[in-house]
PDB file of C-alpha atoms in Angstrom:
ATOM      1  CA  UNK A  68     -72.140 -33.209 -21.747  1.00 77.00           C
ATOM      2  CA  UNK A  69     -69.957 -36.228 -20.935  1.00 91.00           C
ATOM      3  CA  UNK A  70     -66.434 -36.747 -22.315  1.00 95.00           C
ATOM      4  CA  UNK A  71     -66.831 -38.122 -25.863  1.00 95.00           C
ATOM      5  CA  UNK A  72     -66.067 -41.686 -26.587  1.00 96.00           C
ATOM      6  CA  UNK A  73     -63.368 -40.654 -29.132  1.00 96.00           C
ATOM      7  CA  UNK A  74     -61.526 -38.660 -26.486  1.00 96.00           C
ATOM      8  CA  UNK A  75     -61.664 -41.397 -23.929  1.00 96.00           C
ATOM      9  CA  UNK A  76     -60.385 -43.843 -26.538  1.00 96.00           C
ATOM     10  CA  UNK A  77     -57.453 -41.520 -27.310  1.00 97.00           C
ATOM     11  CA  UNK A  78     -56.682 -41.257 -23.603  1.00 96.00           C
ATOM     12  CA  UNK A  79     -56.584 -45.108 -23.398  1.00 96.00           C
ATOM     13  CA  UNK A  80     -53.549 -45.338 -25.739  1.00 95.00           C
ATOM     14  CA  UNK A  81     -50.173 -46.385 -24.366  1.00 94.00           C
ATOM     15  CA  UNK A  82     -47.237 -44.149 -24.617  1.00 90.00           C
ATOM     16  CA  UNK A  83     -43.925 -45.094 -26.296  1.00 85.00           C
ATOM     17  CA  UNK A  84     -42.045 -48.042 -24.866  1.00 86.00           C
ATOM     18  CA  UNK A  85     -38.919 -48.585 -27.051  1.00 87.00           C
ATOM     19  CA  UNK A  86     -36.873 -45.905 -25.255  1.00 89.00           C
ATOM     20  CA  UNK A  87     -37.728 -47.242 -21.848  1.00 91.00           C
ATOM     21  CA  UNK A  88     -36.519 -50.745 -22.914  1.00 92.00           C
ATOM     22  CA  UNK A  89     -33.306 -49.295 -24.257  1.00 94.00           C
ATOM     23  CA  UNK A  90     -32.762 -47.404 -20.956  1.00 95.00           C
ATOM     24  CA  UNK A  91     -33.348 -50.622 -19.006  1.00 95.00           C
ATOM     25  CA  UNK A  92     -30.778 -52.421 -21.313  1.00 96.00           C
ATOM     26  CA  UNK A  93     -28.334 -49.610 -20.837  1.00 96.00           C
ATOM     27  CA  UNK A  94     -28.409 -49.748 -17.080  1.00 97.00           C
ATOM     28  CA  UNK A  95     -28.082 -53.607 -17.180  1.00 97.00           C
ATOM     29  CA  UNK A  96     -24.960 -53.242 -19.398  1.00 97.00           C
ATOM     30  CA  UNK A  97     -23.558 -50.740 -17.017  1.00 97.00           C
ATOM     31  CA  UNK A  98     -23.875 -53.077 -14.073  1.00 98.00           C
ATOM     32  CA  UNK A  99     -22.392 -56.041 -15.890  1.00 97.00           C
ATOM     33  CA  UNK A 100     -19.528 -54.151 -17.489  1.00 97.00           C
ATOM     34  CA  UNK A 101     -15.859 -55.242 -16.893  1.00 95.00           C
ATOM     35  CA  UNK A 102     -15.269 -52.396 -14.351  1.00 93.00           C
ATOM     36  CA  UNK A 103     -18.511 -53.074 -12.340  1.00 97.00           C
ATOM     37  CA  UNK A 104     -17.850 -54.290  -8.805  1.00 97.00           C
ATOM     38  CA  UNK A 105     -21.054 -56.222  -8.882  1.00 97.00           C
ATOM     39  CA  UNK A 106     -20.305 -58.130 -12.046  1.00 96.00           C
ATOM     40  CA  UNK A 107     -20.720 -61.826 -11.350  1.00 93.00           C
ATOM     41  CA  UNK A 108     -22.865 -61.261  -8.215  1.00 96.00           C
ATOM     42  CA  UNK A 109     -26.358 -62.622  -7.832  1.00 97.00           C
ATOM     43  CA  UNK A 110     -28.573 -59.759  -8.859  1.00 98.00           C
ATOM     44  CA  UNK A 111     -31.277 -58.892 -11.334  1.00 97.00           C
ATOM     45  CA  UNK A 112     -32.250 -55.661 -13.073  1.00 98.00           C
ATOM     46  CA  UNK A 113     -35.879 -55.052 -14.091  1.00 97.00           C
ATOM     47  CA  UNK A 114     -38.451 -52.384 -14.831  1.00 96.00           C
ATOM     48  CA  UNK A 115     -41.198 -51.401 -12.427  1.00 95.00           C
ATOM     49  CA  UNK A 116     -43.832 -48.775 -12.523  1.00 94.00           C
ATOM     50  CA  UNK A 117     -45.988 -47.661 -15.486  1.00 95.00           C
ATOM     51  CA  UNK A 118     -43.489 -48.833 -18.265  1.00 93.00           C
ATOM     52  CA  UNK A 119     -43.339 -52.277 -16.750  1.00 94.00           C
ATOM     53  CA  UNK A 120     -47.055 -52.485 -16.210  1.00 95.00           C
ATOM     54  CA  UNK A 121     -48.072 -51.118 -19.659  1.00 94.00           C
ATOM     55  CA  UNK A 122     -49.964 -48.266 -18.079  1.00 95.00           C
ATOM     56  CA  UNK A 123     -47.556 -45.552 -19.298  1.00 94.00           C
ATOM     57  CA  UNK A 124     -49.085 -42.602 -21.191  1.00 93.00           C
ATOM     58  CA  UNK A 125     -47.712 -39.956 -23.505  1.00 89.00           C
ATOM     59  CA  UNK A 126     -45.614 -37.575 -21.461  1.00 81.00           C
ATOM     60  CA  UNK A 127     -44.421 -40.169 -18.822  1.00 79.00           C
ATOM     61  CA  UNK A 128     -40.619 -39.590 -18.727  1.00 77.00           C
ATOM     62  CA  UNK A 129     -38.658 -41.215 -15.983  1.00 89.00           C
ATOM     63  CA  UNK A 130     -38.185 -44.938 -16.093  1.00 94.00           C
ATOM     64  CA  UNK A 131     -38.370 -46.822 -12.740  1.00 96.00           C
ATOM     65  CA  UNK A 132     -35.634 -49.621 -12.548  1.00 97.00           C
ATOM     66  CA  UNK A 133     -35.001 -51.966  -9.716  1.00 98.00           C
ATOM     67  CA  UNK A 134     -31.599 -53.485  -9.088  1.00 98.00           C
ATOM     68  CA  UNK A 135     -32.133 -56.334  -6.775  1.00 98.00           C
ATOM     69  CA  UNK A 136     -29.561 -58.359  -4.881  1.00 98.00           C
ATOM     70  CA  UNK A 137     -30.742 -61.930  -4.462  1.00 97.00           C
ATOM     71  CA  UNK A 138     -27.835 -63.525  -2.444  1.00 95.00           C
ATOM     72  CA  UNK A 139     -29.161 -61.892   0.700  1.00 94.00           C
ATOM     73  CA  UNK A 140     -32.678 -60.935   1.555  1.00 96.00           C
ATOM     74  CA  UNK A 141     -34.836 -59.224   4.139  1.00 96.00           C
ATOM     75  CA  UNK A 142     -37.745 -61.234   5.715  1.00 96.00           C
ATOM     76  CA  UNK A 143     -40.937 -60.972   7.558  1.00 98.00           C
ATOM     77  CA  UNK A 144     -41.481 -64.033   9.738  1.00 98.00           C
ATOM     78  CA  UNK A 145     -44.458 -62.792  11.677  1.00 97.00           C
ATOM     79  CA  UNK A 146     -46.845 -65.329  10.142  1.00 98.00           C
ATOM     80  CA  UNK A 147     -44.623 -68.291  11.084  1.00 98.00           C
ATOM     81  CA  UNK A 148     -45.003 -70.464  14.220  1.00 98.00           C
ATOM     82  CA  UNK A 149     -42.187 -70.416  16.775  1.00 98.00           C
ATOM     83  CA  UNK A 150     -40.956 -73.800  15.480  1.00 98.00           C
ATOM     84  CA  UNK A 151     -40.850 -72.542  11.899  1.00 98.00           C
ATOM     85  CA  UNK A 152     -38.987 -69.431  13.008  1.00 98.00           C
ATOM     86  CA  UNK A 153     -36.354 -71.547  14.749  1.00 97.00           C
ATOM     87  CA  UNK A 154     -35.979 -73.807  11.680  1.00 97.00           C
ATOM     88  CA  UNK A 155     -35.650 -70.736   9.425  1.00 97.00           C
ATOM     89  CA  UNK A 156     -32.869 -69.343  11.616  1.00 96.00           C
ATOM     90  CA  UNK A 157     -31.071 -72.673  11.633  1.00 96.00           C
ATOM     91  CA  UNK A 158     -31.401 -73.008   7.864  1.00 97.00           C
ATOM     92  CA  UNK A 159     -30.126 -69.540   6.736  1.00 95.00           C
ATOM     93  CA  UNK A 160     -27.090 -67.929   8.412  1.00 91.00           C
ATOM     94  CA  UNK A 161     -26.784 -64.150   8.504  1.00 90.00           C
ATOM     95  CA  UNK A 162     -25.506 -62.581   5.300  1.00 91.00           C
ATOM     96  CA  UNK A 163     -22.191 -60.497   5.371  1.00 93.00           C
ATOM     97  CA  UNK A 164     -22.659 -58.623   2.108  1.00 95.00           C
ATOM     98  CA  UNK A 165     -25.542 -56.275   3.028  1.00 94.00           C
ATOM     99  CA  UNK A 166     -27.791 -53.667   1.277  1.00 96.00           C
ATOM    100  CA  UNK A 167     -25.514 -50.703   2.131  1.00 95.00           C
ATOM    101  CA  UNK A 168     -22.491 -52.607   0.460  1.00 96.00           C
ATOM    102  CA  UNK A 169     -24.521 -53.466  -2.505  1.00 98.00           C
ATOM    103  CA  UNK A 170     -25.798 -49.822  -3.007  1.00 97.00           C
ATOM    104  CA  UNK A 171     -22.202 -48.485  -2.736  1.00 97.00           C
ATOM    105  CA  UNK A 172     -21.060 -50.979  -5.380  1.00 98.00           C
ATOM    106  CA  UNK A 173     -24.001 -50.126  -7.766  1.00 98.00           C
ATOM    107  CA  UNK A 174     -23.153 -46.406  -7.407  1.00 97.00           C
ATOM    108  CA  UNK A 175     -19.547 -47.140  -8.280  1.00 97.00           C
ATOM    109  CA  UNK A 176     -20.602 -49.264 -11.324  1.00 98.00           C
ATOM    110  CA  UNK A 177     -22.895 -46.502 -12.678  1.00 98.00           C
ATOM    111  CA  UNK A 178     -20.284 -43.800 -12.274  1.00 97.00           C
ATOM    112  CA  UNK A 179     -17.628 -45.890 -13.902  1.00 97.00           C
ATOM    113  CA  UNK A 180     -19.897 -46.478 -16.871  1.00 97.00           C
ATOM    114  CA  UNK A 181     -21.663 -43.168 -17.267  1.00 97.00           C
ATOM    115  CA  UNK A 182     -19.303 -40.784 -15.422  1.00 96.00           C
ATOM    116  CA  UNK A 183     -20.219 -38.799 -12.251  1.00 95.00           C
ATOM    117  CA  UNK A 184     -22.109 -36.060 -14.203  1.00 96.00           C
ATOM    118  CA  UNK A 185     -25.417 -37.868 -14.968  1.00 97.00           C
ATOM    119  CA  UNK A 186     -25.674 -39.502 -11.517  1.00 97.00           C
ATOM    120  CA  UNK A 187     -27.471 -37.973  -8.558  1.00 97.00           C
ATOM    121  CA  UNK A 188     -28.216 -39.651  -5.259  1.00 96.00           C
ATOM    122  CA  UNK A 189     -31.941 -39.045  -4.266  1.00 95.00           C
ATOM    123  CA  UNK A 190     -33.602 -40.065  -1.058  1.00 94.00           C
ATOM    124  CA  UNK A 191     -34.959 -43.343  -2.328  1.00 94.00           C
ATOM    125  CA  UNK A 192     -33.199 -43.878  -5.527  1.00 97.00           C
ATOM    126  CA  UNK A 193     -30.224 -43.131  -7.690  1.00 98.00           C
ATOM    127  CA  UNK A 194     -31.178 -40.675 -10.489  1.00 97.00           C
ATOM    128  CA  UNK A 195     -29.604 -41.236 -13.951  1.00 97.00           C
ATOM    129  CA  UNK A 196     -30.045 -38.330 -16.362  1.00 96.00           C
ATOM    130  CA  UNK A 197     -31.304 -38.716 -19.836  1.00 94.00           C
ATOM    131  CA  UNK A 198     -28.869 -38.960 -22.653  1.00 90.00           C
ATOM    132  CA  UNK A 199     -27.504 -41.075 -25.631  1.00 84.00           C
ATOM    133  CA  UNK A 200     -31.036 -42.358 -26.514  1.00 85.00           C
ATOM    134  CA  UNK A 201     -32.104 -43.232 -23.044  1.00 90.00           C
ATOM    135  CA  UNK A 202     -34.685 -41.680 -20.800  1.00 92.00           C
ATOM    136  CA  UNK A 203     -34.041 -40.395 -17.302  1.00 94.00           C
ATOM    137  CA  UNK A 204     -34.187 -43.274 -14.771  1.00 96.00           C
ATOM    138  CA  UNK A 205     -34.909 -43.640 -10.992  1.00 97.00           C
ATOM    139  CA  UNK A 206     -32.858 -46.612 -10.034  1.00 98.00           C
ATOM    140  CA  UNK A 207     -33.941 -48.337  -6.739  1.00 98.00           C
ATOM    141  CA  UNK A 208     -31.222 -50.477  -5.218  1.00 98.00           C
ATOM    142  CA  UNK A 209     -32.754 -53.164  -3.066  1.00 98.00           C
ATOM    143  CA  UNK A 210     -32.512 -56.476  -1.364  1.00 97.00           C
ATOM    144  CA  UNK A 211     -34.715 -59.357  -2.273  1.00 98.00           C
ATOM    145  CA  UNK A 212     -37.574 -59.532   0.433  1.00 98.00           C
ATOM    146  CA  UNK A 213     -39.538 -62.448   1.582  1.00 98.00           C
ATOM    147  CA  UNK A 214     -42.904 -62.162   3.479  1.00 98.00           C
ATOM    148  CA  UNK A 215     -43.259 -65.718   4.647  1.00 98.00           C
ATOM    149  CA  UNK A 216     -46.495 -67.765   4.611  1.00 98.00           C
ATOM    150  CA  UNK A 217     -44.910 -70.977   6.020  1.00 98.00           C
ATOM    151  CA  UNK A 218     -41.413 -72.498   6.376  1.00 98.00           C
ATOM    152  CA  UNK A 219     -40.690 -76.192   6.749  1.00 97.00           C
ATOM    153  CA  UNK A 220     -37.157 -76.104   5.211  1.00 96.00           C
ATOM    154  CA  UNK A 221     -35.247 -74.912   2.227  1.00 94.00           C
ATOM    155  CA  UNK A 222     -37.270 -77.116  -0.157  1.00 95.00           C
ATOM    156  CA  UNK A 223     -40.664 -76.538   1.488  1.00 98.00           C
ATOM    157  CA  UNK A 224     -41.369 -72.775   1.988  1.00 98.00           C
ATOM    158  CA  UNK A 225     -43.809 -70.166   0.748  1.00 98.00           C
ATOM    159  CA  UNK A 226     -43.453 -66.416   0.697  1.00 98.00           C
ATOM    160  CA  UNK A 227     -44.552 -63.304  -1.140  1.00 98.00           C
ATOM    161  CA  UNK A 228     -41.644 -61.724  -2.927  1.00 98.00           C
ATOM    162  CA  UNK A 229     -40.948 -58.068  -2.398  1.00 98.00           C
ATOM    163  CA  UNK A 230     -37.957 -55.642  -2.190  1.00 98.00           C
ATOM    164  CA  UNK A 231     -36.395 -53.862   0.723  1.00 97.00           C
ATOM    165  CA  UNK A 232     -34.262 -50.786   0.828  1.00 97.00           C
ATOM    166  CA  UNK A 233     -33.672 -47.668   3.021  1.00 96.00           C
ATOM    167  CA  UNK A 234     -34.344 -43.921   2.644  1.00 94.00           C
ATOM    168  CA  UNK A 235     -31.056 -42.036   2.418  1.00 90.00           C
ATOM    169  CA  UNK A 236     -32.049 -39.120   4.609  1.00 85.00           C
ATOM    170  CA  UNK A 237     -33.418 -40.805   7.616  1.00 88.00           C
ATOM    171  CA  UNK A 238     -32.694 -44.548   7.054  1.00 90.00           C
ATOM    172  CA  UNK A 239     -36.253 -45.567   7.113  1.00 93.00           C
ATOM    173  CA  UNK A 240     -36.859 -49.134   5.923  1.00 95.00           C
ATOM    174  CA  UNK A 241     -39.107 -49.332   2.781  1.00 95.00           C
ATOM    175  CA  UNK A 242     -40.728 -52.485   1.690  1.00 96.00           C
ATOM    176  CA  UNK A 243     -42.519 -52.679  -1.736  1.00 96.00           C
ATOM    177  CA  UNK A 244     -43.836 -55.636  -3.773  1.00 97.00           C
ATOM    178  CA  UNK A 245     -43.405 -54.700  -7.503  1.00 97.00           C
ATOM    179  CA  UNK A 246     -43.664 -58.284  -8.878  1.00 97.00           C
ATOM    180  CA  UNK A 247     -47.034 -59.064  -7.152  1.00 98.00           C
ATOM    181  CA  UNK A 248     -48.241 -55.660  -8.330  1.00 98.00           C
ATOM    182  CA  UNK A 249     -47.330 -56.594 -11.966  1.00 98.00           C
ATOM    183  CA  UNK A 250     -48.678 -60.195 -11.781  1.00 98.00           C
ATOM    184  CA  UNK A 251     -52.048 -58.987 -10.376  1.00 98.00           C
ATOM    185  CA  UNK A 252     -52.410 -56.348 -13.047  1.00 98.00           C
ATOM    186  CA  UNK A 253     -51.816 -58.963 -15.842  1.00 98.00           C
ATOM    187  CA  UNK A 254     -54.450 -61.261 -14.242  1.00 98.00           C
ATOM    188  CA  UNK A 255     -56.984 -58.416 -13.995  1.00 98.00           C
ATOM    189  CA  UNK A 256     -56.369 -57.408 -17.616  1.00 97.00           C
ATOM    190  CA  UNK A 257     -56.768 -61.050 -18.846  1.00 97.00           C
ATOM    191  CA  UNK A 258     -59.475 -61.958 -21.308  1.00 93.00           C
ATOM    192  CA  UNK A 259     -61.401 -64.004 -18.842  1.00 95.00           C
ATOM    193  CA  UNK A 260     -61.687 -61.055 -16.450  1.00 97.00           C
ATOM    194  CA  UNK A 261     -61.741 -57.636 -18.114  1.00 97.00           C
ATOM    195  CA  UNK A 262     -61.203 -58.733 -21.727  1.00 95.00           C
ATOM    196  CA  UNK A 263     -57.943 -56.648 -21.935  1.00 96.00           C
ATOM    197  CA  UNK A 264     -59.715 -53.423 -20.944  1.00 96.00           C
ATOM    198  CA  UNK A 265     -58.302 -52.862 -17.409  1.00 97.00           C
ATOM    199  CA  UNK A 266     -54.987 -51.399 -18.519  1.00 97.00           C
ATOM    200  CA  UNK A 267     -56.449 -49.135 -21.232  1.00 97.00           C
ATOM    201  CA  UNK A 268     -58.898 -47.799 -18.775  1.00 97.00           C
ATOM    202  CA  UNK A 269     -56.129 -47.148 -16.246  1.00 97.00           C
ATOM    203  CA  UNK A 270     -54.440 -45.075 -18.985  1.00 97.00           C
ATOM    204  CA  UNK A 271     -57.724 -43.311 -19.765  1.00 97.00           C
ATOM    205  CA  UNK A 272     -58.071 -42.175 -16.143  1.00 97.00           C
ATOM    206  CA  UNK A 273     -54.381 -41.185 -15.966  1.00 97.00           C
ATOM    207  CA  UNK A 274     -54.773 -39.047 -18.978  1.00 96.00           C
ATOM    208  CA  UNK A 275     -57.865 -37.544 -17.640  1.00 96.00           C
ATOM    209  CA  UNK A 276     -55.994 -36.603 -14.437  1.00 96.00           C
ATOM    210  CA  UNK A 277     -53.166 -35.106 -16.495  1.00 96.00           C
ATOM    211  CA  UNK A 278     -55.581 -33.054 -18.547  1.00 96.00           C
ATOM    212  CA  UNK A 279     -56.868 -31.538 -15.293  1.00 96.00           C
ATOM    213  CA  UNK A 280     -53.414 -30.885 -14.005  1.00 96.00           C
ATOM    214  CA  UNK A 281     -52.339 -29.161 -17.262  1.00 95.00           C
ATOM    215  CA  UNK A 282     -55.347 -26.768 -16.821  1.00 94.00           C
ATOM    216  CA  UNK A 283     -54.577 -26.100 -13.249  1.00 96.00           C
ATOM    217  CA  UNK A 284     -57.775 -27.819 -12.108  1.00 95.00           C
ATOM    218  CA  UNK A 285     -56.024 -30.337  -9.934  1.00 96.00           C
ATOM    219  CA  UNK A 286     -52.706 -30.207  -8.061  1.00 96.00           C
ATOM    220  CA  UNK A 287     -49.942 -32.447  -9.438  1.00 93.00           C
ATOM    221  CA  UNK A 288     -49.374 -34.082  -6.095  1.00 94.00           C
ATOM    222  CA  UNK A 289     -52.905 -35.166  -5.479  1.00 96.00           C
ATOM    223  CA  UNK A 290     -53.115 -38.378  -7.520  1.00 95.00           C
ATOM    224  CA  UNK A 291     -49.822 -40.186  -8.254  1.00 94.00           C
ATOM    225  CA  UNK A 292     -50.120 -42.758 -10.975  1.00 95.00           C
ATOM    226  CA  UNK A 293     -49.351 -45.699  -8.659  1.00 96.00           C
ATOM    227  CA  UNK A 294     -52.309 -44.819  -6.326  1.00 97.00           C
ATOM    228  CA  UNK A 295     -54.639 -44.189  -9.165  1.00 97.00           C
ATOM    229  CA  UNK A 296     -53.869 -47.554 -10.664  1.00 97.00           C
ATOM    230  CA  UNK A 297     -54.274 -49.311  -7.232  1.00 97.00           C
ATOM    231  CA  UNK A 298     -57.696 -47.558  -6.879  1.00 97.00           C
ATOM    232  CA  UNK A 299     -58.898 -48.872 -10.153  1.00 97.00           C
ATOM    233  CA  UNK A 300     -57.607 -52.364  -9.348  1.00 98.00           C
ATOM    234  CA  UNK A 301     -60.253 -52.593  -6.717  1.00 97.00           C
ATOM    235  CA  UNK A 302     -63.205 -51.891  -9.077  1.00 97.00           C
ATOM    236  CA  UNK A 303     -65.020 -55.117  -9.917  1.00 96.00           C
ATOM    237  CA  UNK A 304     -64.146 -56.620 -13.310  1.00 97.00           C
ATOM    238  CA  UNK A 305     -67.648 -56.173 -14.541  1.00 95.00           C
ATOM    239  CA  UNK A 306     -67.285 -52.394 -14.442  1.00 95.00           C
ATOM    240  CA  UNK A 307     -64.715 -52.489 -17.345  1.00 94.00           C
ATOM    241  CA  UNK A 308     -67.437 -52.554 -20.040  1.00 86.00           C
ATOM    242  CA  UNK A 309     -67.814 -52.525 -23.777  1.00 85.00           C
ATOM    243  CA  UNK A 310     -67.301 -48.798 -24.228  1.00 94.00           C
ATOM    244  CA  UNK A 311     -65.015 -46.283 -22.543  1.00 95.00           C
ATOM    245  CA  UNK A 312     -67.981 -43.978 -21.706  1.00 95.00           C
ATOM    246  CA  UNK A 313     -69.788 -46.917 -20.046  1.00 95.00           C
ATOM    247  CA  UNK A 314     -66.668 -47.909 -18.131  1.00 95.00           C
ATOM    248  CA  UNK A 315     -66.094 -44.360 -16.922  1.00 94.00           C
ATOM    249  CA  UNK A 316     -69.636 -44.050 -15.612  1.00 93.00           C
ATOM    250  CA  UNK A 317     -69.708 -47.584 -14.057  1.00 94.00           C
ATOM    251  CA  UNK A 318     -66.316 -47.128 -12.294  1.00 94.00           C
ATOM    252  CA  UNK A 319     -67.559 -43.809 -10.799  1.00 90.00           C
ATOM    253  CA  UNK A 320     -70.808 -45.402  -9.755  1.00 91.00           C
ATOM    254  CA  UNK A 321     -68.963 -48.157  -7.796  1.00 94.00           C
ATOM    255  CA  UNK A 322     -66.372 -45.929  -6.266  1.00 92.00           C
ATOM    256  CA  UNK A 323     -69.096 -43.372  -5.190  1.00 85.00           C
ATOM    257  CA  UNK A 324     -71.724 -45.690  -3.845  1.00 83.00           C
ATOM    258  CA  UNK A 325     -70.358 -49.265  -3.263  1.00 84.00           C
ATOM    259  CA  UNK A 326     -66.731 -48.983  -2.457  1.00 83.00           C
ATOM    260  CA  UNK A 327     -65.592 -49.340   1.246  1.00 87.00           C
ATOM    261  CA  UNK A 328     -62.462 -47.251   1.830  1.00 86.00           C
ATOM    262  CA  UNK A 329     -61.281 -49.541   4.596  1.00 87.00           C
ATOM    263  CA  UNK A 330     -61.317 -52.569   2.204  1.00 92.00           C
ATOM    264  CA  UNK A 331     -59.398 -51.089  -0.702  1.00 96.00           C
ATOM    265  CA  UNK A 332     -55.975 -52.463  -1.252  1.00 97.00           C
ATOM    266  CA  UNK A 333     -52.824 -51.696  -3.245  1.00 97.00           C
ATOM    267  CA  UNK A 334     -52.458 -53.843  -6.417  1.00 98.00           C
ATOM    268  CA  UNK A 335     -49.893 -55.887  -4.666  1.00 97.00           C
ATOM    269  CA  UNK A 336     -52.622 -56.991  -2.248  1.00 97.00           C
ATOM    270  CA  UNK A 337     -50.064 -56.593   0.645  1.00 96.00           C
ATOM    271  CA  UNK A 338     -51.088 -53.236   2.055  1.00 94.00           C
ATOM    272  CA  UNK A 339     -54.282 -51.163   2.421  1.00 96.00           C
ATOM    273  CA  UNK A 340     -54.396 -48.429  -0.130  1.00 97.00           C
ATOM    274  CA  UNK A 341     -55.314 -45.682   2.272  1.00 97.00           C
ATOM    275  CA  UNK A 342     -53.481 -44.772   5.425  1.00 94.00           C
ATOM    276  CA  UNK A 343     -50.830 -42.677   6.988  1.00 92.00           C
ATOM    277  CA  UNK A 344     -47.649 -44.498   5.703  1.00 90.00           C
ATOM    278  CA  UNK A 345     -45.721 -42.912   2.818  1.00 87.00           C
ATOM    279  CA  UNK A 346     -46.614 -45.914   0.748  1.00 90.00           C
ATOM    280  CA  UNK A 347     -50.310 -45.230   1.221  1.00 96.00           C
ATOM    281  CA  UNK A 348     -52.677 -42.695  -0.258  1.00 97.00           C
ATOM    282  CA  UNK A 349     -54.544 -39.938   1.633  1.00 95.00           C
ATOM    283  CA  UNK A 350     -58.264 -40.594   1.263  1.00 94.00           C
ATOM    284  CA  UNK A 351     -59.000 -36.779   1.077  1.00 95.00           C
ATOM    285  CA  UNK A 352     -56.757 -36.548  -1.928  1.00 96.00           C
ATOM    286  CA  UNK A 353     -58.503 -39.477  -3.586  1.00 95.00           C
ATOM    287  CA  UNK A 354     -61.889 -37.735  -3.096  1.00 94.00           C
ATOM    288  CA  UNK A 355     -60.494 -34.530  -4.471  1.00 95.00           C
ATOM    289  CA  UNK A 356     -59.268 -36.279  -7.587  1.00 95.00           C
ATOM    290  CA  UNK A 357     -62.580 -38.061  -8.113  1.00 94.00           C
ATOM    291  CA  UNK A 358     -64.588 -34.842  -7.670  1.00 94.00           C
ATOM    292  CA  UNK A 359     -62.440 -33.142 -10.271  1.00 96.00           C
ATOM    293  CA  UNK A 360     -62.778 -36.018 -12.688  1.00 95.00           C
ATOM    294  CA  UNK A 361     -66.615 -35.929 -12.173  1.00 93.00           C
ATOM    295  CA  UNK A 362     -66.710 -32.309 -12.921  1.00 94.00           C
ATOM    296  CA  UNK A 363     -64.725 -32.922 -16.036  1.00 94.00           C
ATOM    297  CA  UNK A 364     -67.172 -35.658 -17.115  1.00 93.00           C
ATOM    298  CA  UNK A 365     -70.248 -33.517 -16.464  1.00 91.00           C
ATOM    299  CA  UNK A 366     -68.971 -30.276 -17.954  1.00 90.00           C
ATOM    300  CA  UNK A 367     -66.898 -31.413 -21.018  1.00 91.00           C
ATOM    301  CA  UNK A 368     -66.862 -28.777 -23.822  1.00 79.00           C
TER     302      UNK A 368
END
């Protein structure tokens, strides 16, 4: 028998958000404290991931926070003409305060505020341990990034905004687009598209995946939340129907018979969803997850 509507509705609920907001505020206070070496610099601190996108479920713990320097930026000029590239280079001189300087200063600020004990340097982030009413946080220190569409001068330019940072172990450059991801999710969830059902159904699928993991029916590394959300972003708005059971079945029908793997994109719409890059999903793992969810649907007890 299929998963009951009542169970799917429960799975659609959002997890707690208050502690995530207080965690974000605590980190912002740390970086603006009197002892902070970046106090007064042009930077912003914001949530990304499930807490930002309202797709967090009960049991989600770590809060993803971006600390973004805006006085310098990385750029992708590949879409510009040669004349536009020359104009860009003439308009903006090279920065002297770079990502590595900013990351060192952010680390100093965090240690000055929290002490060294709760701070751990990870490959992609700085980990802040939970404590004093805050959740654990993964803090990504990044530069503002601009993927240019055109450039005719400081007052006439268009770009897609992202972030750029480097892996600590091998120095690999990583480019993500958390703001377009968020904006596209808001648009898809809007009343004139999915009538506010997109994000609840993302949470429904995430909880279904977690149900399988908890029962050792699916490996925990097969379907990260980000990739699952991106997969569902590609499903047509019309599939997010009037009931959770109908939506579950319609989504599966589209993914199983109408979706073209090569045309699926990340929710930021800047990168194909499937591929060999670390920022892309393995299509075999996606199929494994969908098969496990289908068995759950067909054999619910």
